[in-house]
XYZ file of C-alpha atoms in Angstrom:
699
model
C -144.411 86.647 -92.665
C -146.672 83.978 -91.158
C -147.330 82.618 -94.649
C -143.569 82.489 -95.286
C -143.155 80.657 -91.981
C -145.856 78.095 -92.795
C -144.320 77.536 -96.228
C -140.903 77.028 -94.645
C -142.427 74.567 -92.164
C -143.773 72.711 -95.223
C -140.249 72.429 -96.630
C -140.406 75.388 -99.047
C -137.929 78.158 -98.196
C -138.368 81.650 -99.605
C -136.929 85.140 -99.236
C -137.503 85.388 -95.491
C -136.451 81.862 -94.493
C -133.476 80.598 -96.486
C -131.514 77.286 -96.515
C -128.339 77.100 -94.466
C -125.869 76.392 -95.944
C -127.004 77.665 -99.341
C -127.398 75.159 -102.234
C -125.825 73.061 -103.614
C -124.392 72.164 -100.204
C -126.360 69.540 -98.237
C -129.182 71.116 -96.270
C -128.751 71.380 -92.510
C -131.388 73.900 -91.436
C -133.443 76.962 -92.373
C -132.685 80.395 -90.932
C -134.138 83.868 -91.079
C -132.350 85.816 -93.803
C -129.586 87.965 -92.357
C -130.832 91.082 -94.205
C -134.387 90.769 -92.875
C -135.014 93.944 -90.782
C -136.975 94.850 -87.695
C -136.405 91.609 -85.750
C -135.257 91.434 -82.182
C -132.423 88.882 -81.606
C -134.745 86.868 -79.347
C -137.395 86.772 -82.094
C -134.799 85.746 -84.665
C -133.603 82.915 -82.399
C -137.174 81.705 -81.781
C -137.976 81.746 -85.509
C -134.735 79.925 -86.368
C -135.546 77.270 -83.807
C -139.092 76.852 -85.136
C -138.262 76.883 -88.835
C -135.631 74.178 -88.288
C -138.575 71.758 -88.355
C -139.116 72.653 -92.011
C -135.536 71.670 -92.836
C -135.927 68.363 -91.014
C -139.180 67.724 -92.845
C -137.578 68.578 -96.198
C -134.698 66.138 -95.625
C -137.066 63.340 -94.603
C -139.427 64.008 -97.504
C -136.563 63.896 -99.998
C -135.379 60.649 -98.425
C -138.811 59.046 -98.770
C -139.392 60.246 -102.340
C -135.935 59.217 -103.499
C -136.022 55.743 -101.994
C -139.607 55.007 -102.937
C -138.685 55.725 -106.518
C -135.611 53.516 -106.165
C -137.678 50.627 -104.819
C -140.200 50.794 -107.631
C -137.486 51.017 -110.288
C -135.196 48.434 -108.702
C -136.067 45.900 -111.401
C -134.917 48.327 -114.121
C -131.205 48.954 -113.497
C -129.634 52.105 -114.828
C -126.605 52.205 -117.078
C -124.460 53.134 -114.060
C -125.730 50.113 -112.154
C -125.027 47.868 -115.123
C -121.477 49.226 -115.343
C -121.059 48.943 -111.582
C -120.337 52.644 -111.044
C -123.603 53.551 -109.318
C -123.490 53.986 -105.520
C -124.966 51.117 -103.537
C -128.183 52.110 -101.776
C -130.567 50.153 -99.567
C -133.680 48.775 -101.211
C -136.224 46.008 -100.776
C -139.577 45.341 -99.161
C -138.458 46.190 -95.633
C -136.967 49.469 -96.748
C -140.106 50.318 -98.687
C -142.240 49.570 -95.613
C -139.942 51.777 -93.548
C -140.275 54.637 -96.040
C -144.054 54.214 -96.090
C -144.196 54.422 -92.294
C -141.977 57.532 -92.276
C -144.252 59.081 -94.891
C -147.261 58.400 -92.648
C -145.577 60.345 -89.858
C -144.809 63.181 -92.284
C -148.446 63.151 -93.441
C -149.532 63.883 -89.897
C -147.016 66.701 -89.743
C -148.281 68.123 -93.054
C -151.847 67.895 -91.801
C -150.824 69.819 -88.698
C -149.337 72.565 -90.897
C -152.627 72.787 -92.813
C -154.627 73.000 -89.587
C -152.297 75.720 -88.300
C -152.791 77.674 -91.521
C -156.572 77.458 -91.145
C -156.337 78.865 -87.647
C -153.989 81.637 -88.740
C -156.375 82.683 -91.515
C -159.400 82.624 -89.227
C -160.090 86.010 -87.655
C -162.427 84.433 -85.118
C -160.070 81.785 -83.789
C -159.238 82.440 -80.171
C -155.886 80.604 -80.285
C -154.501 82.895 -82.975
C -156.068 86.031 -81.486
C -157.903 86.995 -84.642
C -154.979 86.691 -87.027
C -152.355 88.069 -84.642
C -150.692 84.689 -84.086
C -147.935 84.650 -81.461
C -144.789 82.578 -82.036
C -145.355 80.911 -78.673
C -148.552 79.330 -80.012
C -146.697 77.893 -83.012
C -143.978 76.645 -80.667
C -146.666 74.868 -78.671
C -148.381 73.343 -81.717
C -145.221 72.004 -83.349
C -143.265 71.360 -80.164
C -143.612 67.539 -80.175
C -142.215 67.332 -83.707
C -138.960 68.948 -82.639
C -138.099 65.684 -80.919
C -139.791 63.359 -83.417
C -138.343 64.776 -86.633
C -134.909 65.177 -85.084
C -134.799 61.500 -84.078
C -136.182 60.426 -87.448
C -133.407 62.307 -89.212
C -130.771 60.656 -87.031
C -132.337 57.273 -87.769
C -132.357 57.923 -91.512
C -128.736 59.071 -91.477
C -127.752 55.922 -89.573
C -129.452 53.707 -92.147
C -127.940 55.543 -95.103
C -124.463 55.459 -93.564
C -124.512 51.702 -92.871
C -125.547 49.389 -95.686
C -125.665 46.528 -93.190
C -129.122 47.693 -92.133
C -130.715 45.799 -94.972
C -133.761 43.584 -94.942
C -134.613 41.842 -91.711
C -131.480 43.318 -90.095
C -133.266 46.686 -90.225
C -135.639 45.277 -87.621
C -132.792 44.997 -85.124
C -132.060 48.713 -85.403
C -135.702 49.707 -85.047
C -136.244 47.370 -82.119
C -133.228 48.887 -80.350
C -134.554 52.429 -80.964
C -137.845 51.547 -79.266
C -135.939 51.257 -75.975
C -136.216 54.950 -75.123
C -137.781 56.956 -72.334
C -139.242 59.622 -74.634
C -142.898 58.654 -75.206
C -143.266 60.617 -78.465
C -140.181 59.014 -80.016
C -141.089 55.546 -78.774
C -144.571 55.774 -80.259
C -143.266 56.812 -83.687
C -140.495 54.193 -83.777
C -142.997 51.509 -82.780
C -145.070 52.467 -85.816
C -142.025 52.135 -88.045
C -141.181 48.828 -86.400
C -144.693 47.457 -86.857
C -144.716 48.439 -90.522
C -141.495 46.500 -91.158
C -142.638 43.597 -88.989
C -145.680 43.228 -91.249
C -143.302 42.342 -94.075
C -141.434 39.999 -91.746
C -144.586 38.106 -90.769
C -145.701 37.825 -94.388
C -142.385 36.247 -95.271
C -142.700 33.910 -92.290
C -146.165 32.806 -93.419
C -144.999 32.247 -96.976
C -141.998 30.224 -95.825
C -143.339 28.227 -92.880
C -146.866 27.446 -94.072
C -146.470 27.289 -97.843
C -142.820 26.319 -98.244
C -142.209 29.210 -100.642
C -139.318 31.640 -100.497
C -140.083 34.870 -102.344
C -137.143 37.095 -101.521
C -135.899 38.907 -104.652
C -133.904 41.450 -102.632
C -132.156 38.970 -100.313
C -133.714 40.396 -97.142
C -134.991 37.301 -95.327
C -132.562 35.334 -93.164
C -133.481 32.122 -94.993
C -132.108 31.980 -98.503
C -132.018 29.497 -101.330
C -128.516 28.281 -102.120
C -129.642 27.137 -105.560
C -128.828 23.416 -105.240
C -130.879 20.865 -107.145
C -130.805 17.885 -104.822
C -132.656 15.572 -107.129
C -129.583 15.473 -109.350
C -127.044 15.485 -106.558
C -128.477 12.645 -104.491
C -129.593 10.312 -107.237
C -127.768 7.150 -108.146
C -125.477 8.093 -111.000
C -122.738 6.321 -112.872
C -120.415 9.235 -112.144
C -120.064 8.617 -108.442
C -117.790 11.632 -107.952
C -120.714 13.917 -108.819
C -122.396 12.930 -105.574
C -119.240 13.112 -103.499
C -118.160 16.582 -104.552
C -121.100 18.096 -102.675
C -120.007 19.412 -99.305
C -123.465 18.946 -97.847
C -126.668 17.182 -98.710
C -129.789 19.048 -99.698
C -131.132 19.428 -96.160
C -128.010 21.416 -95.277
C -127.385 23.195 -98.570
C -130.564 23.933 -100.523
C -131.873 26.351 -97.904
C -129.426 27.941 -95.500
C -129.529 30.446 -92.671
C -127.885 33.842 -93.108
C -126.981 34.741 -89.533
C -126.205 38.355 -90.499
C -129.863 38.942 -91.396
C -131.389 37.365 -88.300
C -132.942 40.106 -86.125
C -131.416 40.475 -82.687
C -134.718 39.753 -80.968
C -135.048 36.335 -82.663
C -132.969 33.764 -80.713
C -130.655 31.555 -82.806
C -132.536 28.379 -81.896
C -135.835 29.949 -82.987
C -134.248 30.999 -86.292
C -133.056 27.412 -86.785
C -136.572 26.203 -86.037
C -138.016 28.562 -88.664
C -135.494 27.221 -91.167
C -136.415 23.643 -90.241
C -140.166 24.243 -90.606
C -139.878 25.681 -94.088
C -137.537 22.954 -95.278
C -139.831 20.309 -93.842
C -142.862 21.784 -95.618
C -140.915 21.741 -98.892
C -139.929 18.105 -98.351
C -143.433 17.021 -97.379
C -144.826 18.751 -100.443
C -142.606 16.555 -102.639
C -143.939 13.364 -101.072
C -146.814 11.420 -102.635
C -147.956 9.973 -99.330
C -151.370 10.966 -97.917
C -149.668 12.789 -95.054
C -148.564 15.472 -97.520
C -152.159 16.698 -97.689
C -152.031 17.499 -93.975
C -149.755 20.455 -94.698
C -152.739 22.294 -96.156
C -154.538 21.966 -92.846
C -151.580 23.660 -91.161
C -152.245 26.799 -93.201
C -155.795 27.230 -91.949
C -154.819 26.228 -88.417
C -151.812 28.486 -87.895
C -152.374 31.345 -90.339
C -154.635 33.152 -87.888
C -152.090 32.819 -85.080
C -149.222 34.262 -87.112
C -151.414 37.044 -88.518
C -152.456 38.010 -84.995
C -148.814 38.537 -84.070
C -148.406 41.134 -86.826
C -151.192 43.283 -85.369
C -149.224 43.992 -82.214
C -147.057 47.119 -82.212
C -144.496 45.559 -79.898
C -142.725 42.278 -80.482
C -143.966 39.726 -77.961
C -141.218 37.144 -77.821
C -143.075 34.584 -75.710
C -146.125 34.499 -77.987
C -143.868 34.419 -81.041
C -141.792 31.479 -79.792
C -144.883 29.554 -78.679
C -146.455 29.932 -82.120
C -143.268 28.804 -83.853
C -143.041 25.796 -81.519
C -146.610 24.730 -82.313
C -146.021 24.881 -86.055
C -142.715 23.056 -85.739
C -144.256 20.270 -83.666
C -147.036 19.629 -86.182
C -144.755 19.784 -89.218
C -142.113 17.546 -87.644
C -144.722 14.930 -86.773
C -145.862 14.773 -90.407
C -142.261 14.598 -91.585
C -141.771 11.628 -89.269
C -144.326 9.678 -91.276
C -142.759 10.637 -94.594
C -139.168 9.763 -93.659
C -139.436 6.954 -91.108
C -142.522 5.112 -92.283
C -142.306 5.503 -96.046
C -138.543 5.263 -96.545
C -137.882 2.460 -94.018
C -135.259 4.439 -92.156
C -134.656 1.589 -89.730
C -133.366 -0.633 -92.543
C -130.856 2.027 -93.543
C -129.668 2.442 -89.958
C -129.202 -1.323 -89.742
C -127.161 -1.195 -92.946
C -124.985 1.545 -91.440
C -124.339 -0.629 -88.409
C -123.570 -3.689 -90.527
C -121.148 -1.890 -92.850
C -119.647 1.067 -91.002
C -119.648 -0.438 -87.503
C -118.644 -3.986 -88.563
C -122.017 -5.345 -87.501
C -121.692 -8.092 -90.110
C -118.606 -9.687 -88.601
C -118.217 -12.541 -91.089
C -118.324 -10.130 -94.017
C -115.621 -7.854 -92.655
C -113.329 -10.595 -91.373
C -113.316 -12.035 -94.876
C -112.885 -8.519 -96.258
C -109.727 -8.002 -94.186
C -108.272 -11.288 -95.428
C -109.130 -10.469 -99.047
C -107.561 -7.015 -98.691
C -104.278 -8.677 -97.781
C -104.505 -10.734 -100.981
C -105.322 -7.651 -103.068
C -102.393 -5.778 -101.558
C -100.060 -8.685 -102.311
C -101.241 -8.953 -105.924
C -100.943 -5.198 -106.460
C -97.416 -5.243 -105.046
C -96.453 -8.077 -107.374
C -97.468 -6.040 -110.416
C -95.928 -2.841 -108.966
C -99.235 -0.982 -108.818
C -101.873 0.108 -106.319
C -105.222 -1.421 -105.520
C -107.965 0.226 -107.589
C -111.499 1.153 -106.599
C -112.843 -1.261 -109.212
C -110.990 -4.177 -107.619
C -112.185 -3.199 -104.164
C -115.827 -2.815 -105.240
C -115.784 -6.098 -107.151
C -114.378 -7.905 -104.143
C -116.921 -6.251 -101.823
C -119.862 -7.259 -104.035
C -118.596 -10.829 -104.171
C -118.381 -10.974 -100.387
C -121.834 -9.408 -99.997
C -123.364 -12.123 -102.181
C -121.845 -14.762 -99.905
C -122.352 -13.225 -96.460
C -125.472 -11.022 -96.690
C -129.125 -11.980 -96.863
C -131.139 -11.305 -100.010
C -132.862 -8.309 -98.412
C -129.605 -6.765 -97.234
C -127.809 -7.615 -100.460
C -129.937 -5.231 -102.522
C -129.471 -2.445 -99.989
C -125.693 -2.894 -99.854
C -125.323 -3.117 -103.631
C -127.389 -0.001 -104.269
C -126.068 2.334 -101.603
C -122.488 1.360 -100.697
C -119.471 1.895 -102.899
C -115.743 2.214 -102.279
C -113.788 5.173 -103.565
C -110.123 6.094 -103.646
C -109.582 9.765 -102.700
C -107.963 11.708 -105.512
C -106.079 14.145 -103.289
C -104.808 14.574 -99.771
C -106.646 17.821 -99.190
C -110.006 18.520 -97.661
C -111.984 15.979 -95.727
C -110.020 13.057 -97.104
C -106.975 14.059 -94.980
C -108.492 12.671 -91.819
C -107.740 9.859 -89.426
C -109.340 7.410 -91.865
C -106.504 7.943 -94.372
C -103.881 6.859 -91.848
C -105.823 3.789 -90.763
C -106.872 2.557 -94.218
C -103.371 2.959 -95.663
C -102.202 0.211 -93.298
C -104.845 -2.139 -94.660
C -104.376 -1.656 -98.411
C -101.342 0.575 -98.774
C -103.607 3.259 -100.213
C -106.392 5.291 -98.552
C -109.990 4.440 -99.393
C -113.464 5.436 -98.244
C -116.776 3.600 -98.204
C -119.396 6.005 -99.503
C -123.132 5.812 -99.057
C -125.372 7.088 -101.836
C -128.057 9.106 -100.080
C -131.421 9.308 -101.836
C -134.356 11.556 -101.057
C -135.567 12.044 -98.381
C -132.827 10.319 -96.386
C -130.568 13.274 -97.063
C -132.540 14.921 -94.266
C -130.897 12.561 -91.770
C -127.464 11.752 -93.221
C -124.916 14.329 -94.296
C -121.570 14.032 -96.000
C -119.974 15.028 -92.712
C -121.679 12.022 -91.117
C -120.340 9.746 -93.858
C -116.845 11.122 -93.230
C -117.168 10.369 -89.514
C -118.474 6.891 -90.258
C -115.464 6.265 -92.499
C -113.145 7.339 -89.697
C -114.828 4.821 -87.390
C -114.734 2.104 -90.060
C -111.034 2.645 -90.738
C -110.194 2.435 -87.033
C -112.288 -0.701 -86.523
C -110.761 -2.400 -89.566
C -107.250 -1.704 -88.296
C -108.120 -2.899 -84.793
C -109.875 -6.037 -86.017
C -107.121 -6.777 -88.538
C -104.446 -6.507 -85.851
C -106.550 -8.675 -83.544
C -106.952 -11.361 -86.214
C -103.256 -11.343 -87.086
C -102.258 -11.708 -83.441
C -104.615 -14.671 -83.101
C -103.057 -16.325 -86.145
C -99.596 -15.778 -84.656
C -100.658 -17.790 -81.615
C -101.571 -20.760 -83.768
C -98.404 -20.477 -85.851
C -96.178 -20.324 -82.760
C -97.828 -23.411 -81.291
C -97.412 -25.442 -84.447
C -93.811 -24.361 -84.918
C -92.828 -24.996 -81.315
C -94.428 -28.469 -81.360
C -92.542 -29.281 -84.529
C -89.239 -28.067 -83.063
C -89.820 -29.899 -79.778
C -90.654 -33.121 -81.609
C -87.510 -32.902 -83.697
C -85.268 -32.040 -80.764
C -86.540 -34.959 -78.729
C -84.947 -37.237 -81.283
C -81.733 -35.234 -81.586
C -80.617 -32.660 -79.059
C -82.609 -30.451 -76.706
C -82.852 -26.717 -77.395
C -80.147 -24.730 -75.650
C -81.232 -22.460 -72.839
C -81.044 -19.211 -74.843
C -82.974 -20.698 -77.736
C -85.672 -22.076 -75.429
C -86.085 -18.626 -73.898
C -87.272 -17.169 -77.223
C -90.620 -19.033 -77.444
C -91.358 -18.358 -73.766
C -90.690 -14.638 -74.171
C -92.782 -14.528 -77.332
C -95.656 -16.310 -75.599
C -95.571 -13.796 -72.750
C -95.540 -10.782 -75.084
C -98.296 -12.297 -77.165
C -100.369 -12.820 -73.997
C -99.948 -9.196 -72.890
C -100.880 -7.868 -76.319
C -103.811 -10.234 -76.777
C -105.185 -9.310 -73.359
C -105.109 -5.611 -74.246
C -106.712 -6.129 -77.665
C -109.402 -8.392 -76.200
C -110.269 -5.741 -73.621
C -110.300 -2.948 -76.185
C -112.325 -4.877 -78.773
C -114.957 -6.111 -76.311
C -115.233 -2.597 -74.848
C -115.821 -1.057 -78.284
C -118.210 -3.776 -79.435
C -120.411 -4.051 -76.350
C -120.040 -0.800 -74.418
C -119.813 1.609 -77.355
C -121.264 0.267 -80.595
C -124.067 -1.955 -79.322
C -125.188 0.234 -76.436
C -125.306 3.448 -78.467
C -127.005 1.736 -81.398
C -129.629 0.395 -79.002
C -130.279 3.929 -77.724
C -130.673 5.184 -81.303
C -133.118 2.408 -82.167
C -135.167 3.139 -79.066
C -135.709 6.705 -80.271
C -136.544 5.690 -83.832
C -138.932 2.914 -82.829
C -140.590 4.897 -80.038
C -144.357 4.978 -80.510
C -144.015 3.949 -84.146
C -147.487 4.082 -85.637
C -149.090 1.629 -88.005
C -149.377 2.793 -91.603
C -153.102 2.027 -91.534
C -153.720 4.779 -88.992
C -156.270 7.213 -90.372
C -155.809 10.921 -90.901
C -158.293 11.617 -88.136
C -156.247 9.539 -85.720
C -153.134 11.425 -86.731
C -154.775 14.768 -86.087
C -156.167 13.598 -82.772
C -152.911 12.124 -81.534
C -151.235 14.008 -78.753
C -148.091 15.779 -79.819
C -146.374 14.628 -76.638
C -147.103 10.946 -77.316
C -145.447 10.778 -80.715
C -141.859 11.511 -81.699
C -141.024 14.017 -84.383
C -138.379 14.142 -87.062
C -136.103 16.336 -84.977
C -135.803 13.458 -82.511
C -134.234 11.333 -85.247
C -131.701 13.928 -86.269
C -130.688 14.672 -82.686
C -130.504 10.992 -81.772
C -128.417 10.129 -84.832
C -126.044 13.043 -84.213
C -125.700 12.058 -80.548
C -125.164 8.413 -81.538
C -122.396 9.265 -83.989
C -120.700 11.630 -81.553
C -120.857 9.050 -78.759
C -119.264 6.396 -80.976
C -116.479 8.783 -82.002
C -115.785 9.644 -78.383
C -115.957 6.020 -77.274
C -113.457 4.984 -79.968
C -111.154 7.898 -78.990
C -111.601 9.484 -82.432
C -113.100 12.820 -81.434
C -110.627 15.753 -81.478
C -110.140 15.874 -77.699
C -109.614 12.171 -77.021
C -107.623 11.656 -80.210
C -105.262 14.473 -79.244
C -104.961 13.024 -75.742
C -104.524 9.292 -76.358
C -105.120 8.682 -80.075
C -101.424 8.544 -80.842
C -100.794 6.096 -78.007
C -103.552 3.734 -79.139
C -102.156 3.859 -82.652
C -98.650 3.188 -81.325
C -99.900 0.165 -79.369
C -101.488 -1.283 -82.515
C -98.301 -0.594 -84.466
C -96.250 -2.461 -81.850
C -98.621 -5.418 -82.178
C -98.108 -5.379 -85.945
C -94.332 -5.202 -85.490
C -94.481 -8.133 -83.103
C -96.479 -10.183 -85.604
C -94.001 -9.295 -88.330
C -91.090 -10.346 -86.131
C -92.727 -13.694 -85.368
C -93.450 -14.260 -89.044
C -89.775 -13.687 -89.849
C -88.732 -16.118 -87.117
C -91.121 -18.756 -88.386
C -90.036 -18.225 -91.975
C -86.456 -18.994 -90.911
C -87.613 -22.565 -90.309
C -85.773 -23.122 -87.026
C -85.602 -21.371 -83.659
C -81.855 -21.995 -83.573
C -81.290 -20.426 -86.973
C -83.224 -17.265 -86.237
C -80.552 -15.730 -84.015
C -81.854 -16.121 -80.483
C -79.826 -13.283 -78.946
C -80.991 -10.682 -81.425
C -84.560 -11.962 -81.320
C -84.706 -11.732 -77.524
C -83.498 -8.141 -77.619
C -86.161 -7.194 -80.161
C -88.963 -9.033 -78.342
C -88.094 -7.480 -74.985
C -87.852 -4.015 -76.541
C -91.302 -4.457 -78.079
C -92.672 -5.630 -74.740
C -91.187 -2.697 -72.867
C -92.590 -0.178 -75.349
C -95.987 -1.867 -75.340
C -96.195 -1.889 -71.547
C -95.353 1.813 -71.487
C -98.255 2.452 -73.863
C -100.741 0.380 -71.872
C -99.642 1.923 -68.575
C -100.035 5.412 -70.023
C -103.471 4.529 -71.376
C -104.568 3.132 -68.021
C -103.424 6.238 -66.155
C -105.101 8.499 -68.712
C -108.357 6.543 -68.672
C -108.375 6.705 -64.884
C -107.773 10.466 -64.810
C -110.439 11.391 -67.375
C -112.971 8.846 -66.172
C -114.928 11.398 -64.144
C -114.824 14.198 -66.726
C -115.321 12.335 -70.004
C -118.810 12.164 -71.592
C -118.124 8.424 -71.893
C -117.349 8.054 -68.185
C -119.566 4.989 -67.785
C -117.981 3.272 -70.775
C -114.461 4.099 -69.628
C -115.234 2.551 -66.263
C -116.180 -0.654 -68.086
C -112.901 -0.586 -70.013
C -110.937 0.000 -66.812
C -112.797 -2.873 -65.169
C -111.783 -5.185 -68.007
C -108.149 -4.062 -68.009
C -107.760 -3.994 -64.229
C -110.115 -6.755 -63.127
C -107.387 -8.207 -60.873
C -105.917 -4.827 -59.814
C -102.747 -5.541 -61.809
C -102.341 -2.051 -63.265
C -103.454 -0.378 -60.038
C -100.901 -2.222 -57.924
C -98.032 -2.007 -60.394
C -97.397 1.694 -59.680
C -94.139 2.859 -61.158
C -92.657 -0.633 -61.284
C -92.241 -2.361 -64.583
C -95.048 -4.765 -65.303
C -92.570 -7.017 -67.045
C -90.606 -7.588 -63.839
C -93.695 -8.957 -62.072
C -94.380 -11.602 -64.718
C -97.712 -12.680 -66.080
C -100.236 -13.809 -63.477
């Protein structure tokens, strides 16, 4: 009977110990056969409890054998898998490591069964009393495995029941199971965890130090999206090919799968791991001498990462410190490749000149030429085309830009007419640019390697939103200035003629005065808004961005030894550029009231104020085209002018109150205070209260 018991403990039932329930039902336990005689109920219960270990062992052994075979044959799909009828089962390197660790635990159990058999067969062994082995001794020998095998079976059933525990996500489950107060279970789960972590660290080394991503089973949280950036970001005649990409290579070639990130790896650390690998890939493509420094990173940091894998427990502080060291060194090398070799500063200057109207002469002429294009297109009953816009832009660039800037503008900037109203084209920029040309347009920037690490298509979309707003604001400002000159000339002509004939009647004379007052109110508001955007938003934020980019910029003649010896805290890294550029763009959007919060709060009012200015200019143009103040219908004109003034003053009063209320809570609080100082330098808005500004007159 002892031999039958040892066989059952080894997972081989017989006549005495039989499976329960009988095959082919799934095995739950082994029990003493019901027809086995001469057993006391207490003995039967003790044997059933002991032999249950054999059933647990059998289930775990079948699990290991089945899944090991599946892992090795995963590259040879069966006919069912080809047809899609085979059940989905976990597989991969992590799962294989888990099975191997479970098998190691079962090996120790099997070895214990063998040692117990040796003692049972020995007539001189004191523990077995010369072959008369008591059940209590077997209970003592195998007692620890009652807890271990039971927990292992629960763990296996959990994994098989949830296919989400795949790849690196399996580490989260194992790490959670280590948080137990049972020492035997904790020790075994730590062994399983360490076995899977070995695979994790090998993938980290391959990705972070070599820039390779070998993940045939899709287990690592970094995955290749399969985008060939060298085709996407090259200058191509088919410009739409570049624009159809939702992201540039830095965002799309390698991406983070958040579902596979282990729970014990913080999101920012996972992003850092993604950044390091992408940076190593980018540096490896460069022909600069700094690319050779990546090889030194392997010898320098390989030992540190390998040492982490030797620890049974995951030490988060040591892990994060190691990742930070690697990231700092890689980012510093990437700084040389992107900033020094690709002249990033020149591209940022081009962005300021084109998207932020830094080249004022160019864009003032552009606005005037757009009016001519719109007029010509209307005469032929058609819309302005992208070809016309690009031809006009190139002509203006040749006149207004320097030779150095001309090549940069010609190569990288191109206008495009959106083909649909869906997607990212249905933004604020559509509404603003339609007023300029009657059709929406965007100014695209062709990003070439490795500048796609800094600029994304989302950034270009935001820049176009800013450009469209600035063009509308500047165009309205210019038109209002021209109205001033036209009014003066017309009024002088009328006054000169009337001095020889009859003087203007009182109602007719009131029209120019009212127009001058409205024009003064509108011009004051636009002057304040334009100077605020130019000086307090665009220039100040661009200066902050340039300070980061130029900080501790090294000479290209610096030797490799100097680079290695340089302190990591005394030199900026590539991440500084990306963060500074993102912060710069966000600050400009907020300062121009184009971010979602400010646009929802006051964007419509700002747009309404600009529309009222345009309506006022149109009204004045119609009056002037009539040829005489008397012939223009003074009564109707006064009503329209006063209505425009009343609506405009409501807008400006609302804006002032809103700016004052959000001044302390807005991220652009300092800038808003400058705008309020310009608008309310003489306390006019503050003292007006609920009274109409119009009734107080212009000071």
